[in-house]
Amino acid sequence: MTTVGFAGLGIMGRAMALNLISAGFDTIVWNRTAAKTVDLAARGAAVATSASELASRCDVVMMCVSDTSDVEEVVFGEQGVAAGLRPDCLIIDHSTISPEATKRFAATVTEAGAHWLDAPVSGGAEGAARGTLSIMVGGDAGQLERAMPYLTAVGSTITHIGPTGSGQLAKAVNQILVVLNQLAVSEALLLADAGGLDLDTTLRAVESGAAGSWMLSNRGPQMIKRDWRPGFTIDLQQKDLRLVLDAADSLGVPIPGTSLVFQLYRALQERGLGSEGNHALVKALEAMAGIKLGADE
Ligand code: NAP
C-alpha cells in the first residue's frame, strides 16, 4: 500500500491528516512543533522527526504550511523534504503560496526526479474537518489522477485548473471573493443591528435567498456572538491578499475592493488583532462608526 506523508499540522493540516487516517491510508505525519503530532499518533499515524525522514518513508507527501518562504524551508531547507525525496515521489502542496515561486519549486523537484502538484484549498476549518474542501489543482493530469485517492479523502470538489501554478492563481481568485464577501457580511450585519433588527432572524431570512454565502452562514453567527476565534487568522488572510495584489499588479488588473479590505485588515493588525479570525473585519467598520455589533464582548 502507498504510504502518504503529511507535513504541517495546523488548523487545516491536522484535520486533513485525520481524514487520511480515517480513510484507512498508511499515514506518517511531521510538524515543526512536535507536540502537535501527539493526538494524531494516538489516532494511528506514524510520526517522523524531520521533513526529510517523512519524505524518505513516503511515496506521496502532502503539506499545508503558512507562506511561500515556509514551503521553501520545509521542502528545500536543511532536513527538508527534498533531502529525503524518493524517486517518483509526488509532493502535493495545499498551502496558499505564490504561483511564481510554485513554478520554481516544482521545476527543482521535477529535476530531482519527483513531481509537484499545487493544490490549495478552500472551505475553511469546517471544510477541512468534514473532508469537503474545494481543491484547486495545478500540474500534470497524470499526477493528479495518482493523487485522487488522497485528495478525495480530504476534499469533495477537486478541479484541475491547468499547468503548475494555476491552482495557486485560482486560489487568489477565490480570496478576492472571500474578502469582499466578508466585507459585505460585515456591512450588512452592522446595518441590521443599527436599525434594531434581530440579527439571528435577519440572517436566517437572507441566507437562503440570493444573498446567501458560505461566509454569511458560517461566520455570521460567530460575528453576532462576538466570537473571534479563528478558522482563518487575519495575519494569514493578509498573506493571501499580498499574493492577490501581486498577481493583479503583474497582470494589470484593477482590484480596488480587495485593496480596500487589505487596508482595513492592516488597521486591525496595527491594533494587535492579527491572530483573530478574518471575520473580525467588522471591527474595522465598528471603529469608523463608533458602534458595536451584537452583544458586548
Ligand atoms: P496554521 O494553523 O497557522 O498552521 C500553520 C502550519 O504550518 C503549522 O503546522 C506550522 O507549524 C506550519 N509552519 C509554518 N511555518 C513553518 C515553517 N517555516 N516550517 C515548518 N512548519 C511551518 O495555519 P492554517 O490555517 O492551517 O493554514 C495553513 C495553510 O492553509 C496556509 O497557507 C493558509 O493560507 C491555507 N488555508 C487556510 C484556511 C483556513 O481556513 N485556516 C483555508 C484555506 C487555506 P507549527 O505548528 O510548528 O507552527
Tab-separated table of C-alpha atoms and ligand atoms in Angstrom:
chain	number	residue	atom	x	y	z
A	1	MET	CA	0.000	0.000	0.000
A	2	THR	CA	1.169	3.542	-0.745
A	3	THR	CA	2.396	5.412	2.307
A	4	VAL	CA	1.265	9.015	2.492
A	5	GLY	CA	3.064	11.695	4.491
A	6	PHE	CA	1.587	14.923	5.825
A	7	ALA	CA	3.730	17.916	6.827
A	8	GLY	CA	2.174	20.859	8.709
A	9	LEU	CA	-0.461	20.040	11.296
A	10	GLY	CA	-2.059	23.450	11.833
A	11	ILE	CA	-5.787	24.200	11.749
A	12	MET	CA	-6.079	22.795	8.215
A	13	GLY	CA	-3.336	20.184	8.079
A	14	ARG	CA	-4.319	18.447	11.298
A	15	ALA	CA	-7.906	17.939	10.087
A	16	MET	CA	-6.736	16.809	6.644
A	17	ALA	CA	-4.305	14.283	8.141
A	18	LEU	CA	-7.085	12.945	10.381
A	19	ASN	CA	-9.245	12.382	7.302
A	20	LEU	CA	-6.435	10.448	5.595
A	21	ILE	CA	-6.170	8.220	8.676
A	22	SER	CA	-9.962	7.760	8.787
A	23	ALA	CA	-9.920	6.774	5.101
A	24	GLY	CA	-7.534	3.945	6.014
A	25	PHE	CA	-4.293	5.238	4.493
A	26	ASP	CA	-0.958	4.297	5.954
A	27	THR	CA	-0.166	7.829	7.181
A	28	ILE	CA	3.026	9.403	8.541
A	29	VAL	CA	2.945	12.949	9.936
A	30	TRP	CA	5.529	15.602	10.712
A	31	ASN	CA	5.133	19.012	12.314
A	32	ARG	CA	7.765	21.605	13.243
A	33	THR	CA	6.262	21.808	16.742
A	34	ALA	CA	6.347	18.128	17.636
A	35	ALA	CA	3.641	18.378	20.337
A	36	LYS	CA	1.000	18.692	17.610
A	37	THR	CA	1.725	15.133	16.428
A	38	VAL	CA	0.690	13.512	19.719
A	39	ASP	CA	-3.053	13.164	19.145
A	40	LEU	CA	-2.502	12.053	15.538
A	41	ALA	CA	-0.189	9.313	16.782
A	42	ALA	CA	-2.953	8.267	19.172
A	43	ARG	CA	-5.274	8.010	16.151
A	44	GLY	CA	-2.887	5.653	14.333
A	45	ALA	CA	-0.423	7.881	12.446
A	46	ALA	CA	3.298	7.165	12.455
A	47	VAL	CA	5.418	10.201	13.340
A	48	ALA	CA	8.575	11.390	11.561
A	49	THR	CA	11.101	13.542	13.368
A	50	SER	CA	12.037	15.649	10.324
A	51	ALA	CA	10.588	16.529	6.931
A	52	SER	CA	13.429	14.630	5.228
A	53	GLU	CA	12.675	11.499	7.258
A	54	LEU	CA	8.992	11.890	6.349
A	55	ALA	CA	9.853	12.043	2.633
A	56	SER	CA	12.244	9.084	2.855
A	57	ARG	CA	9.356	6.904	4.128
A	58	CYS	CA	6.629	8.073	1.716
A	59	ASP	CA	5.513	7.755	-1.908
A	60	VAL	CA	3.283	10.806	-1.616
A	61	VAL	CA	3.976	13.854	0.589
A	62	MET	CA	1.136	16.296	1.258
A	63	MET	CA	1.784	19.536	3.083
A	64	CYS	CA	-0.093	22.530	4.401
A	65	VAL	CA	2.104	25.241	5.946
A	66	SER	CA	1.724	29.003	6.108
A	67	ASP	CA	3.547	31.040	3.485
A	68	THR	CA	5.820	30.798	0.431
A	69	SER	CA	9.017	31.025	2.498
A	70	ASP	CA	7.699	28.286	4.814
A	71	VAL	CA	7.075	25.894	1.914
A	72	GLU	CA	10.591	26.676	0.704
A	73	GLU	CA	12.007	25.894	4.134
A	74	VAL	CA	10.020	22.676	4.580
A	75	VAL	CA	10.987	21.389	1.130
A	76	PHE	CA	14.460	22.762	0.456
A	77	GLY	CA	15.765	23.619	3.933
A	78	GLU	CA	18.211	21.547	5.933
A	79	GLN	CA	16.422	18.279	6.776
A	80	GLY	CA	13.700	19.294	4.327
A	81	VAL	CA	11.563	17.066	2.113
A	82	ALA	CA	13.995	17.345	-0.830
A	83	ALA	CA	16.805	15.867	1.259
A	84	GLY	CA	14.851	12.626	1.692
A	85	LEU	CA	12.964	12.530	-1.588
A	86	ARG	CA	12.383	9.093	-3.125
A	87	PRO	CA	12.469	8.851	-6.939
A	88	ASP	CA	8.999	9.407	-8.436
A	89	CYS	CA	7.657	10.817	-5.142
A	90	LEU	CA	4.656	13.115	-5.533
A	91	ILE	CA	4.562	16.307	-3.461
A	92	ILE	CA	1.114	17.850	-3.085
A	93	ASP	CA	1.244	21.388	-1.692
A	94	HIS	CA	-2.034	22.503	-0.063
A	95	SER	CA	-0.564	25.746	1.298
A	96	THR	CA	-1.661	29.039	-0.271
A	97	ILE	CA	1.526	30.499	-1.730
A	98	SER	CA	2.936	32.434	-4.687
A	99	PRO	CA	2.120	30.968	-8.140
A	100	GLU	CA	5.515	32.108	-9.459
A	101	ALA	CA	7.502	30.562	-6.604
A	102	THR	CA	5.417	27.407	-7.068
A	103	LYS	CA	6.695	27.100	-10.637
A	104	ARG	CA	10.303	27.356	-9.397
A	105	PHE	CA	9.780	24.818	-6.602
A	106	ALA	CA	8.071	22.387	-8.986
A	107	ALA	CA	10.856	22.709	-11.580
A	108	THR	CA	13.549	21.945	-8.977
A	109	VAL	CA	11.649	18.939	-7.645
A	110	THR	CA	10.995	17.657	-11.181
A	111	GLU	CA	14.725	17.913	-11.997
A	112	ALA	CA	15.334	15.689	-8.961
A	113	GLY	CA	13.054	13.010	-10.470
A	114	ALA	CA	9.949	13.708	-8.396
A	115	HIS	CA	6.626	15.516	-9.052
A	116	TRP	CA	4.716	18.534	-7.737
A	117	LEU	CA	1.053	19.492	-7.685
A	118	ASP	CA	-0.083	22.850	-6.341
A	119	ALA	CA	-3.378	22.079	-4.641
A	120	PRO	CA	-4.534	24.985	-2.443
A	121	VAL	CA	-7.827	24.501	-0.676
A	122	SER	CA	-10.947	26.436	0.245
A	123	GLY	CA	-13.754	25.598	2.642
A	124	GLY	CA	-12.310	26.753	5.943
A	125	ALA	CA	-11.614	24.820	9.105
A	126	GLU	CA	-15.140	23.391	8.809
A	127	GLY	CA	-14.489	22.021	5.314
A	128	ALA	CA	-11.171	20.538	6.446
A	129	ALA	CA	-12.849	18.798	9.392
A	130	ARG	CA	-15.667	17.405	7.238
A	131	GLY	CA	-13.398	16.400	4.348
A	132	THR	CA	-15.380	18.619	1.980
A	133	LEU	CA	-12.657	21.033	0.851
A	134	SER	CA	-12.652	22.514	-2.616
A	135	ILE	CA	-9.209	21.811	-4.089
A	136	MET	CA	-7.769	23.829	-6.995
A	137	VAL	CA	-5.053	21.822	-8.693
A	138	GLY	CA	-2.219	22.925	-10.968
A	139	GLY	CA	0.156	20.440	-12.588
A	140	ASP	CA	0.310	17.283	-14.651
A	141	ALA	CA	-3.031	15.496	-15.243
A	142	GLY	CA	-1.437	12.059	-14.777
A	143	GLN	CA	-0.064	13.048	-11.361
A	144	LEU	CA	-3.472	14.428	-10.427
A	145	GLU	CA	-5.003	11.054	-11.240
A	146	ARG	CA	-2.374	9.462	-8.993
A	147	ALA	CA	-3.300	11.959	-6.236
A	148	MET	CA	-7.064	11.476	-6.477
A	149	PRO	CA	-7.456	8.824	-3.731
A	150	TYR	CA	-5.795	11.187	-1.225
A	151	LEU	CA	-7.490	14.330	-2.467
A	152	THR	CA	-10.947	12.729	-2.278
A	153	ALA	CA	-10.195	11.787	1.344
A	154	VAL	CA	-9.768	15.463	2.249
A	155	GLY	CA	-11.978	17.240	-0.262
A	156	SER	CA	-15.185	16.841	-2.235
A	157	THR	CA	-14.593	19.186	-5.194
A	158	ILE	CA	-11.300	18.576	-6.941
A	159	THR	CA	-10.705	20.671	-10.052
A	160	HIS	CA	-7.798	20.518	-12.456
A	161	ILE	CA	-7.280	24.198	-13.254
A	162	GLY	CA	-4.290	23.805	-15.611
A	163	PRO	CA	-0.470	23.746	-15.523
A	164	THR	CA	1.757	24.224	-12.467
A	165	GLY	CA	0.948	27.456	-10.618
A	166	SER	CA	-2.598	27.739	-11.954
A	167	GLY	CA	-4.029	26.154	-8.799
A	168	GLN	CA	-2.425	28.962	-6.787
A	169	LEU	CA	-3.743	31.609	-9.171
A	170	ALA	CA	-7.263	30.131	-8.855
A	171	LYS	CA	-6.868	30.389	-5.079
A	172	ALA	CA	-6.040	34.100	-5.479
A	173	VAL	CA	-9.328	34.434	-7.393
A	174	ASN	CA	-11.045	32.591	-4.538
A	175	GLN	CA	-9.608	35.003	-1.958
A	176	ILE	CA	-10.971	38.081	-3.759
A	177	LEU	CA	-14.426	36.524	-3.441
A	178	VAL	CA	-13.836	35.581	0.200
A	179	VAL	CA	-12.754	39.006	1.447
A	180	LEU	CA	-15.287	41.064	-0.472
A	181	ASN	CA	-17.944	38.717	0.817
A	182	GLN	CA	-16.620	39.219	4.325
A	183	LEU	CA	-16.882	42.984	3.863
A	184	ALA	CA	-20.467	42.616	2.619
A	185	VAL	CA	-21.436	40.460	5.620
A	186	SER	CA	-19.831	42.999	7.974
A	187	GLU	CA	-21.668	45.990	6.467
A	188	ALA	CA	-24.982	44.116	6.288
A	189	LEU	CA	-24.955	42.932	9.905
A	190	LEU	CA	-23.924	46.373	11.190
A	191	LEU	CA	-26.812	47.998	9.319
A	192	ALA	CA	-29.284	45.408	10.624
A	193	ASP	CA	-28.052	45.955	14.170
A	194	ALA	CA	-28.098	49.760	13.947
A	195	GLY	CA	-31.694	49.561	12.689
A	196	GLY	CA	-32.766	47.429	15.637
A	197	LEU	CA	-33.377	44.203	13.702
A	198	ASP	CA	-32.943	40.867	15.427
A	199	LEU	CA	-29.655	39.653	13.948
A	200	ASP	CA	-30.282	35.888	14.031
A	201	THR	CA	-33.728	36.313	12.480
A	202	THR	CA	-32.408	38.628	9.783
A	203	LEU	CA	-29.518	36.296	8.978
A	204	ARG	CA	-31.909	33.331	8.594
A	205	ALA	CA	-34.177	35.401	6.352
A	206	VAL	CA	-31.479	36.442	3.914
A	207	GLU	CA	-29.138	33.449	3.839
A	208	SER	CA	-31.419	31.243	1.759
A	209	GLY	CA	-32.084	33.925	-0.877
A	210	ALA	CA	-29.788	35.467	-3.460
A	211	ALA	CA	-27.626	36.956	-0.690
A	212	GLY	CA	-26.661	33.598	0.814
A	213	SER	CA	-22.983	32.676	1.116
A	214	TRP	CA	-20.575	30.413	2.996
A	215	MET	CA	-19.233	33.462	4.830
A	216	LEU	CA	-22.685	34.624	5.921
A	217	SER	CA	-23.828	31.201	7.148
A	218	ASN	CA	-20.576	30.139	8.824
A	219	ARG	CA	-19.068	33.371	10.109
A	220	GLY	CA	-22.224	35.500	10.501
A	221	PRO	CA	-23.388	33.628	13.635
A	222	GLN	CA	-19.867	33.874	15.092
A	223	MET	CA	-19.827	37.642	14.458
A	224	ILE	CA	-23.215	38.075	16.136
A	225	LYS	CA	-21.856	36.281	19.229
A	226	ARG	CA	-18.625	38.304	19.020
A	227	ASP	CA	-16.673	35.043	18.897
A	228	TRP	CA	-13.424	35.977	17.186
A	229	ARG	CA	-11.707	32.595	17.435
A	230	PRO	CA	-10.023	31.951	14.091
A	231	GLY	CA	-10.931	29.450	11.421
A	232	PHE	CA	-8.523	31.566	9.386
A	233	THR	CA	-6.462	34.292	11.018
A	234	ILE	CA	-6.255	37.908	9.866
A	235	ASP	CA	-2.454	37.514	9.549
A	236	LEU	CA	-2.837	34.599	7.104
A	237	GLN	CA	-5.613	36.443	5.280
A	238	GLN	CA	-3.224	39.357	4.754
A	239	LYS	CA	-0.576	36.941	3.465
A	240	ASP	CA	-3.115	35.820	0.853
A	241	LEU	CA	-4.119	39.375	-0.046
A	242	ARG	CA	-0.476	40.270	-0.687
A	243	LEU	CA	-0.359	37.351	-3.142
A	244	VAL	CA	-3.597	38.562	-4.749
A	245	LEU	CA	-2.380	42.167	-5.018
A	246	ASP	CA	0.934	40.998	-6.530
A	247	ALA	CA	-0.834	38.831	-9.115
A	248	ALA	CA	-3.264	41.610	-10.051
A	249	ASP	CA	-0.414	44.109	-10.277
A	250	SER	CA	1.663	41.929	-12.575
A	251	LEU	CA	-1.379	41.155	-14.754
A	252	GLY	CA	-2.545	44.785	-14.820
A	253	VAL	CA	-5.954	44.108	-13.287
A	254	PRO	CA	-7.500	46.788	-11.026
A	255	ILE	CA	-8.870	45.332	-7.767
A	256	PRO	CA	-9.961	48.378	-5.744
A	257	GLY	CA	-12.343	46.463	-3.472
A	258	THR	CA	-9.701	43.935	-2.448
A	259	SER	CA	-7.185	46.750	-1.880
A	260	LEU	CA	-9.641	48.425	0.481
A	261	VAL	CA	-10.126	45.254	2.514
A	262	PHE	CA	-6.332	44.846	2.707
A	263	GLN	CA	-6.105	48.323	4.300
A	264	LEU	CA	-8.917	47.577	6.750
A	265	TYR	CA	-7.180	44.384	7.887
A	266	ARG	CA	-3.918	46.343	8.102
A	267	ALA	CA	-5.539	48.674	10.631
A	268	LEU	CA	-6.693	45.670	12.674
A	269	GLN	CA	-3.175	44.208	12.611
A	270	GLU	CA	-1.879	47.535	13.953
A	271	ARG	CA	-4.361	47.161	16.813
A	272	GLY	CA	-2.790	43.771	17.625
A	273	LEU	CA	-5.711	41.714	16.274
A	274	GLY	CA	-3.795	39.694	13.652
A	275	SER	CA	-4.400	36.375	15.390
A	276	GLU	CA	-8.193	36.823	15.432
A	277	GLY	CA	-10.396	35.242	12.785
A	278	ASN	CA	-10.823	37.059	9.448
A	279	HIS	CA	-14.487	37.712	10.338
A	280	ALA	CA	-13.190	40.310	12.844
A	281	LEU	CA	-13.055	42.575	9.764
A	282	VAL	CA	-16.275	44.065	11.122
A	283	LYS	CA	-14.215	45.653	13.925
A	284	ALA	CA	-12.608	47.983	11.368
A	285	LEU	CA	-16.068	49.281	10.388
A	286	GLU	CA	-17.147	49.492	14.032
A	287	ALA	CA	-14.161	51.747	14.720
A	288	MET	CA	-15.215	54.089	11.882
A	289	ALA	CA	-18.813	54.330	13.071
A	290	GLY	CA	-18.256	54.213	16.835
A	291	ILE	CA	-20.789	51.373	17.118
A	292	LYS	CA	-20.532	47.738	18.082
A	293	LEU	CA	-22.209	44.670	16.596
A	294	GLY	CA	-24.326	42.397	18.762
A	295	ALA	CA	-23.657	41.579	22.397
A	296	ASP	CA	-20.875	43.120	24.462
A	297	GLU	CA	-17.501	41.340	24.478
B	1	NAP	P1	-1.938	27.419	10.994
B	1	NAP	O1	-2.997	26.825	11.842
B	1	NAP	O2	-1.254	28.655	11.425
B	1	NAP	O3	-0.822	26.268	10.750
B	1	NAP	C1	0.351	26.522	10.054
B	1	NAP	C2	1.164	25.244	9.971
B	1	NAP	O4	2.346	25.497	9.200
B	1	NAP	C3	1.648	24.740	11.331
B	1	NAP	O5	1.684	23.338	11.322
B	1	NAP	C4	3.057	25.316	11.394
B	1	NAP	O6	3.929	24.593	12.245
B	1	NAP	C5	3.485	25.131	9.961
B	1	NAP	N1	4.601	26.002	9.583
B	1	NAP	C6	4.553	27.335	9.347
B	1	NAP	N2	5.762	27.788	9.015
B	1	NAP	C7	6.593	26.717	9.023
B	1	NAP	C8	7.973	26.548	8.753
B	1	NAP	N3	8.750	27.588	8.380
B	1	NAP	N4	8.497	25.313	8.880
B	1	NAP	C9	7.727	24.267	9.252
B	1	NAP	N5	6.414	24.363	9.508
B	1	NAP	C10	5.858	25.576	9.404
B	1	NAP	O7	-2.453	27.722	9.518
B	1	NAP	P2	-3.687	27.073	8.722
B	1	NAP	O8	-4.890	27.909	8.969
B	1	NAP	O9	-3.731	25.609	8.946
B	1	NAP	O10	-3.216	27.425	7.219
B	1	NAP	C11	-2.234	26.638	6.550
B	1	NAP	C12	-2.271	26.991	5.057
B	1	NAP	O11	-3.583	26.702	4.548
B	1	NAP	C13	-1.998	28.473	4.766
B	1	NAP	O12	-1.279	28.613	3.568
B	1	NAP	C14	-3.407	29.046	4.635
B	1	NAP	O13	-3.418	30.200	3.846
B	1	NAP	C15	-4.125	27.887	3.975
B	1	NAP	N6	-5.605	27.874	4.180
B	1	NAP	C16	-6.138	28.050	5.422
B	1	NAP	C17	-7.530	28.026	5.580
B	1	NAP	C18	-8.210	28.238	6.915
B	1	NAP	O14	-9.430	28.472	6.924
B	1	NAP	N7	-7.499	28.146	8.041
B	1	NAP	C19	-8.350	27.807	4.478
B	1	NAP	C20	-7.774	27.592	3.235
B	1	NAP	C21	-6.387	27.613	3.103
B	1	NAP	P3	3.990	24.930	13.844
B	1	NAP	O15	2.866	24.150	14.463
B	1	NAP	O16	5.331	24.469	14.250
B	1	NAP	O17	3.815	26.431	13.979
